[in-house]
mmCIF file of C-alpha atoms in Angstrom:
data_model
loop_
_atom_site.group_PDB
_atom_site.id
_atom_site.type_symbol
_atom_site.label_atom_id
_atom_site.label_comp_id
_atom_site.label_asym_id
_atom_site.label_seq_id
_atom_site.Cartn_x
_atom_site.Cartn_y
_atom_site.Cartn_z
ATOM 1 C CA MET A 1067 -0.001 0.011 0.001
ATOM 2 C CA THR A 1068 1.590 3.263 -1.193
ATOM 3 C CA GLY A 1069 0.466 6.830 -1.471
ATOM 4 C CA ARG A 1070 0.997 10.381 -0.288
ATOM 5 C CA VAL A 1071 -0.202 12.171 2.826
ATOM 6 C CA HIS A 1072 -0.157 15.800 3.926
ATOM 7 C CA THR A 1073 1.283 16.863 7.216
ATOM 8 C CA ARG A 1074 1.551 20.338 8.730
ATOM 9 C CA HIS A 1075 5.157 19.469 9.627
ATOM 10 C CA SER A 1076 6.222 19.394 5.972
ATOM 11 C CA GLU A 1077 5.652 21.632 2.977
ATOM 12 C CA GLU A 1078 5.667 18.674 0.556
ATOM 13 C CA LEU A 1079 3.393 15.653 0.519
ATOM 14 C CA GLN A 1080 4.982 12.687 2.196
ATOM 15 C CA GLU A 1081 5.058 9.344 0.399
ATOM 16 C CA PHE A 1082 4.282 6.243 2.479
ATOM 17 C CA GLU A 1083 4.755 2.625 1.659
ATOM 18 C CA SER A 1084 2.348 0.947 4.173
ATOM 19 C CA LEU A 1085 -0.843 1.760 6.013
ATOM 20 C CA GLN A 1086 1.054 1.537 9.297
ATOM 21 C CA GLU A 1087 3.464 4.168 8.087
ATOM 22 C CA LYS A 1088 0.678 6.460 6.945
ATOM 23 C CA ASP A 1089 -1.163 6.125 10.265
ATOM 24 C CA TYR A 1090 1.989 6.973 12.212
ATOM 25 C CA VAL A 1091 2.547 10.117 10.092
ATOM 26 C CA LEU A 1092 -1.091 11.181 10.737
ATOM 27 C CA LEU A 1093 -0.641 10.721 14.454
ATOM 28 C CA LEU A 1094 2.375 13.043 14.425
ATOM 29 C CA GLY A 1095 0.313 15.742 12.688
ATOM 30 C CA PRO A 1096 -1.276 17.464 15.776
ATOM 31 C CA ASP A 1097 1.913 17.041 17.921
ATOM 32 C CA ASP A 1098 3.220 20.584 18.646
ATOM 33 C CA ASP A 1099 6.551 19.178 19.842
ATOM 34 C CA VAL A 1100 7.348 17.991 16.338
ATOM 35 C CA LEU A 1101 9.389 20.341 14.127
ATOM 36 C CA SER A 1102 9.542 18.310 10.915
ATOM 37 C CA ILE A 1103 8.914 14.867 9.500
ATOM 38 C CA GLU A 1104 10.718 12.999 6.777
ATOM 39 C CA VAL A 1105 9.442 9.784 5.261
ATOM 40 C CA GLN A 1106 11.925 7.213 3.769
ATOM 41 C CA PRO A 1107 14.616 9.638 4.934
ATOM 42 C CA VAL A 1108 17.909 7.798 4.656
ATOM 43 C CA ARG A 1109 19.506 4.671 3.175
ATOM 44 C CA ILE A 1110 21.799 2.926 5.625
ATOM 45 C CA PRO A 1111 24.466 0.587 4.470
ATOM 46 C CA VAL A 1112 24.081 -2.941 5.836
ATOM 47 C CA LYS A 1113 26.632 -5.646 5.429
ATOM 48 C CA GLY A 1114 25.152 -8.451 3.305
ATOM 49 C CA VAL A 1115 22.139 -6.414 2.326
ATOM 50 C CA ARG A 1116 22.524 -5.185 -1.290
ATOM 51 C CA ASN A 1117 20.245 -2.151 -1.089
ATOM 52 C CA GLY A 1118 20.905 -1.311 2.457
ATOM 53 C CA TYR A 1119 18.038 -0.301 4.850
ATOM 54 C CA VAL A 1120 15.627 2.530 4.579
ATOM 55 C CA PRO A 1121 13.704 3.265 7.776
ATOM 56 C CA ASP A 1122 10.161 4.579 7.609
ATOM 57 C CA VAL A 1123 10.079 7.973 9.308
ATOM 58 C CA LEU A 1124 12.538 10.492 10.759
ATOM 59 C CA VAL A 1125 11.010 12.825 13.285
ATOM 60 C CA HIS A 1126 12.848 16.077 14.316
ATOM 61 C CA TYR A 1127 11.589 17.799 17.571
ATOM 62 C CA ARG A 1128 11.684 21.450 18.426
ATOM 63 C CA LYS A 1129 15.206 22.339 19.565
ATOM 64 C CA GLU A 1130 14.207 24.019 22.846
ATOM 65 C CA LEU A 1131 12.942 20.668 24.055
ATOM 66 C CA GLY A 1132 16.361 19.011 23.915
ATOM 67 C CA ARG A 1133 14.674 15.823 22.598
ATOM 68 C CA PRO A 1134 16.698 13.680 20.235
ATOM 69 C CA SER A 1135 15.404 13.059 16.684
ATOM 70 C CA GLU A 1136 13.760 9.677 16.274
ATOM 71 C CA LEU A 1137 14.525 7.437 13.273
ATOM 72 C CA THR A 1138 11.485 5.067 13.343
ATOM 73 C CA GLU A 1139 10.406 1.742 11.858
ATOM 74 C CA VAL A 1140 6.715 1.101 11.798
ATOM 75 C CA LYS A 1141 5.248 -2.397 11.370
ATOM 76 C CA THR A 1142 2.782 -4.795 13.047
ATOM 77 C CA ARG A 1143 3.808 -6.861 16.002
ATOM 78 C CA ALA A 1144 3.518 -9.971 13.907
ATOM 79 C CA ASP A 1145 5.865 -8.653 11.276
ATOM 80 C CA PHE A 1146 8.420 -7.681 13.849
ATOM 81 C CA GLU A 1147 8.261 -11.136 15.396
ATOM 82 C CA THR A 1148 8.053 -13.235 12.285
ATOM 83 C CA ASN A 1149 10.950 -11.496 10.572
ATOM 84 C CA LYS A 1150 13.050 -10.800 13.631
ATOM 85 C CA GLN A 1151 16.225 -12.498 12.337
ATOM 86 C CA LYS A 1152 15.886 -10.836 9.013
ATOM 87 C CA TYR A 1153 15.484 -7.340 10.502
ATOM 88 C CA GLU A 1154 18.164 -7.678 13.215
ATOM 89 C CA PRO A 1155 21.208 -6.578 11.177
ATOM 90 C CA LYS A 1156 19.243 -3.723 9.661
ATOM 91 C CA PHE A 1157 18.146 -2.521 13.026
ATOM 92 C CA ARG A 1158 21.677 -2.824 14.486
ATOM 93 C CA ALA A 1159 22.940 -0.688 11.608
ATOM 94 C CA ALA A 1160 20.230 1.835 12.187
ATOM 95 C CA GLU A 1161 21.147 2.060 15.942
ATOM 96 C CA ALA A 1162 24.807 2.669 15.046
ATOM 97 C CA TYR A 1163 23.796 5.254 12.361
ATOM 98 C CA CYS A 1164 21.684 7.090 14.943
ATOM 99 C CA ALA A 1165 24.340 7.025 17.664
ATOM 100 C CA GLU A 1166 26.768 8.839 15.368
ATOM 101 C CA ARG A 1167 24.229 11.676 14.882
ATOM 102 C CA GLY A 1168 22.779 12.017 18.354
ATOM 103 C CA TRP A 1169 19.479 10.420 17.220
ATOM 104 C CA ILE A 1170 17.645 7.399 18.540
ATOM 105 C CA PHE A 1171 16.248 4.411 16.659
ATOM 106 C CA ILE A 1172 12.816 3.164 17.678
ATOM 107 C CA LYS A 1173 10.272 0.657 16.616
ATOM 108 C CA LYS A 1174 6.536 1.307 16.555
ATOM 109 C CA SER A 1175 3.950 -1.310 16.453
ATOM 110 C CA GLN A 1176 0.670 -0.497 14.792
ATOM 111 C CA GLU A 1177 -1.266 -2.216 17.598
ATOM 112 C CA ASP A 1178 0.074 0.315 20.024
ATOM 113 C CA PHE A 1179 -1.329 3.281 18.162
ATOM 114 C CA PRO A 1180 -4.040 5.205 20.100
ATOM 115 C CA HIS A 1181 -7.162 4.141 18.299
ATOM 116 C CA GLN A 1182 -9.502 7.002 19.337
ATOM 117 C CA ARG A 1183 -6.885 9.573 18.534
ATOM 118 C CA LEU A 1184 -6.190 8.165 15.153
ATOM 119 C CA LYS A 1185 -9.920 7.977 14.367
ATOM 120 C CA ASN A 1186 -10.388 11.609 15.290
ATOM 121 C CA ILE A 1187 -7.400 12.723 13.250
ATOM 122 C CA LYS A 1188 -8.679 10.882 10.203
ATOM 123 C CA TYR A 1189 -12.054 12.576 10.562
ATOM 124 C CA LEU A 1190 -10.498 16.030 10.779
ATOM 125 C CA ARG A 1191 -8.359 15.434 7.694
ATOM 126 C CA GLY A 1192 -11.385 16.392 5.535
ATOM 127 C CA PHE A 1193 -11.399 19.898 7.002
ATOM 128 C CA LEU A 1194 -7.698 20.604 6.273
ATOM 129 C CA ARG A 1195 -8.151 21.398 2.598
ATOM 130 C CA HIS A 1196 -8.984 25.077 3.229
ATOM 131 C CA PRO A 1197 -8.024 27.524 6.064
ATOM 132 C CA PRO A 1198 -10.820 28.588 8.465
ATOM 133 C CA ASP A 1199 -13.029 31.469 7.387
ATOM 134 C CA THR A 1200 -11.589 34.536 9.261
ATOM 135 C CA ALA A 1201 -14.992 36.025 10.192
ATOM 136 C CA ALA A 1202 -16.515 32.750 11.276
ATOM 137 C CA SER A 1203 -13.401 31.794 13.219
ATOM 138 C CA SER A 1204 -13.508 35.165 15.041
ATOM 139 C CA ARG A 1205 -17.196 34.626 15.976
ATOM 140 C CA LEU A 1206 -16.538 31.089 17.303
ATOM 141 C CA LEU A 1207 -13.571 32.198 19.313
ATOM 142 C CA ALA A 1208 -15.475 35.160 20.811
ATOM 143 C CA TRP A 1209 -18.316 32.837 21.812
ATOM 144 C CA LEU A 1210 -15.869 30.543 23.478
ATOM 145 C CA ALA A 1211 -14.298 33.405 25.376
ATOM 146 C CA GLU A 1212 -17.725 34.375 26.652
ATOM 147 C CA GLN A 1213 -18.415 30.840 27.910
ATOM 148 C CA GLY A 1214 -15.228 30.572 29.994
ATOM 149 C CA GLU A 1215 -13.944 27.047 30.731
ATOM 150 C CA SER A 1216 -17.222 25.068 30.473
ATOM 151 C CA SER A 1217 -18.116 24.664 26.867
ATOM 152 C CA THR A 1218 -19.034 21.421 25.076
ATOM 153 C CA VAL A 1219 -19.407 20.614 21.440
ATOM 154 C CA GLY A 1220 -23.118 20.099 22.015
ATOM 155 C CA GLU A 1221 -23.504 23.608 23.562
ATOM 156 C CA LEU A 1222 -21.666 25.187 20.674
ATOM 157 C CA ARG A 1223 -23.735 23.273 18.211
ATOM 158 C CA GLU A 1224 -27.018 24.456 19.808
ATOM 159 C CA ALA A 1225 -25.844 28.053 19.991
ATOM 160 C CA HIS A 1226 -24.819 28.303 16.355
ATOM 161 C CA GLU A 1227 -26.920 25.776 14.455
ATOM 162 C CA ASP A 1228 -29.135 27.595 11.895
ATOM 163 C CA GLY A 1229 -30.136 24.533 9.956
ATOM 164 C CA SER A 1230 -27.556 24.841 7.253
ATOM 165 C CA GLY A 1231 -24.700 23.287 9.182
ATOM 166 C CA GLU A 1232 -22.405 26.048 7.939
ATOM 167 C CA MET A 1233 -21.218 27.133 11.428
ATOM 168 C CA LEU A 1234 -20.570 23.511 12.404
ATOM 169 C CA HIS A 1235 -18.470 23.130 9.315
ATOM 170 C CA HIS A 1236 -16.513 26.225 10.402
ATOM 171 C CA PHE A 1237 -16.098 24.729 13.860
ATOM 172 C CA TRP A 1238 -14.589 21.498 12.620
ATOM 173 C CA THR A 1239 -12.328 23.439 10.274
ATOM 174 C CA CYS A 1240 -11.037 25.418 13.202
ATOM 175 C CA VAL A 1241 -10.439 22.214 15.177
ATOM 176 C CA ALA A 1242 -8.645 20.661 12.316
ATOM 177 C CA HIS A 1243 -6.348 23.728 11.990
ATOM 178 C CA ARG A 1244 -6.009 23.897 15.801
ATOM 179 C CA ARG A 1245 -7.646 27.320 16.108
ATOM 180 C CA ILE A 1246 -10.055 25.505 18.508
ATOM 181 C CA LEU A 1247 -8.705 22.607 20.637
ATOM 182 C CA LEU A 1248 -10.365 19.364 21.609
ATOM 183 C CA ASP A 1249 -9.033 16.330 23.421
ATOM 184 C CA LEU A 1250 -8.133 14.111 20.539
ATOM 185 C CA ASP A 1251 -7.900 11.060 22.781
ATOM 186 C CA ALA A 1252 -11.646 11.303 23.619
ATOM 187 C CA PRO A 1253 -14.706 10.745 21.330
ATOM 188 C CA MET A 1254 -15.604 14.016 19.529
ATOM 189 C CA GLU A 1255 -19.279 13.908 20.473
ATOM 190 C CA ASN A 1256 -21.702 16.473 21.896
ATOM 191 C CA ASP A 1257 -20.433 16.044 25.425
ATOM 192 C CA ALA A 1258 -16.765 16.557 24.423
ATOM 193 C CA TRP A 1259 -15.214 19.402 26.287
ATOM 194 C CA ILE A 1260 -13.551 22.255 24.273
ATOM 195 C CA ILE A 1261 -10.150 22.925 25.654
ATOM 196 C CA PRO A 1262 -9.792 26.587 26.764
ATOM 197 C CA GLY A 1263 -7.382 28.479 24.625
ATOM 198 C CA ALA A 1264 -6.513 28.237 20.983
ATOM 199 C CA GLU A 1265 -3.575 28.769 18.678
ATOM 200 C CA PRO A 1266 -3.312 32.072 16.838
#
């Protein structure tokens, strides 16, 4: 399974070679600690492996965090286990490669991905095609400021629903672009709390 996916941490579409890789890139999208993402970033020489080894994703974090970059391999648990001997020399080479650069090499299993968060991120992807409408965004943010710290999606829906669904579309667009914040690890239903504060 191959394709391309957009992420706010890269100006170019990132090409993926598996659904696990795609989902991992999507999960990194809302992470404000991430500075940039590179997919299929490097080819590491491996003794006995003709074409070397190309890990899936390289994640660079914001410098002020002091967090090392992560060169990451993403697969299913079954794949890691079944092909353990095959992957071992590649992974050892990747660990040495990272050590020389102050990075770390990590393995991510698809089964460990946060299911609800990934589901929410995939839903919001449809609202990323266009930036939020400036006027509508201002009205929504003003309403939230008036409500203080006790607003839910249902309350906002009731206050702005005019039958057309237009304002609700603006709301989800603002959430997708992080102008309005929700807990992405919880179901995005009417009783979901809107997190106070928003990005400029």
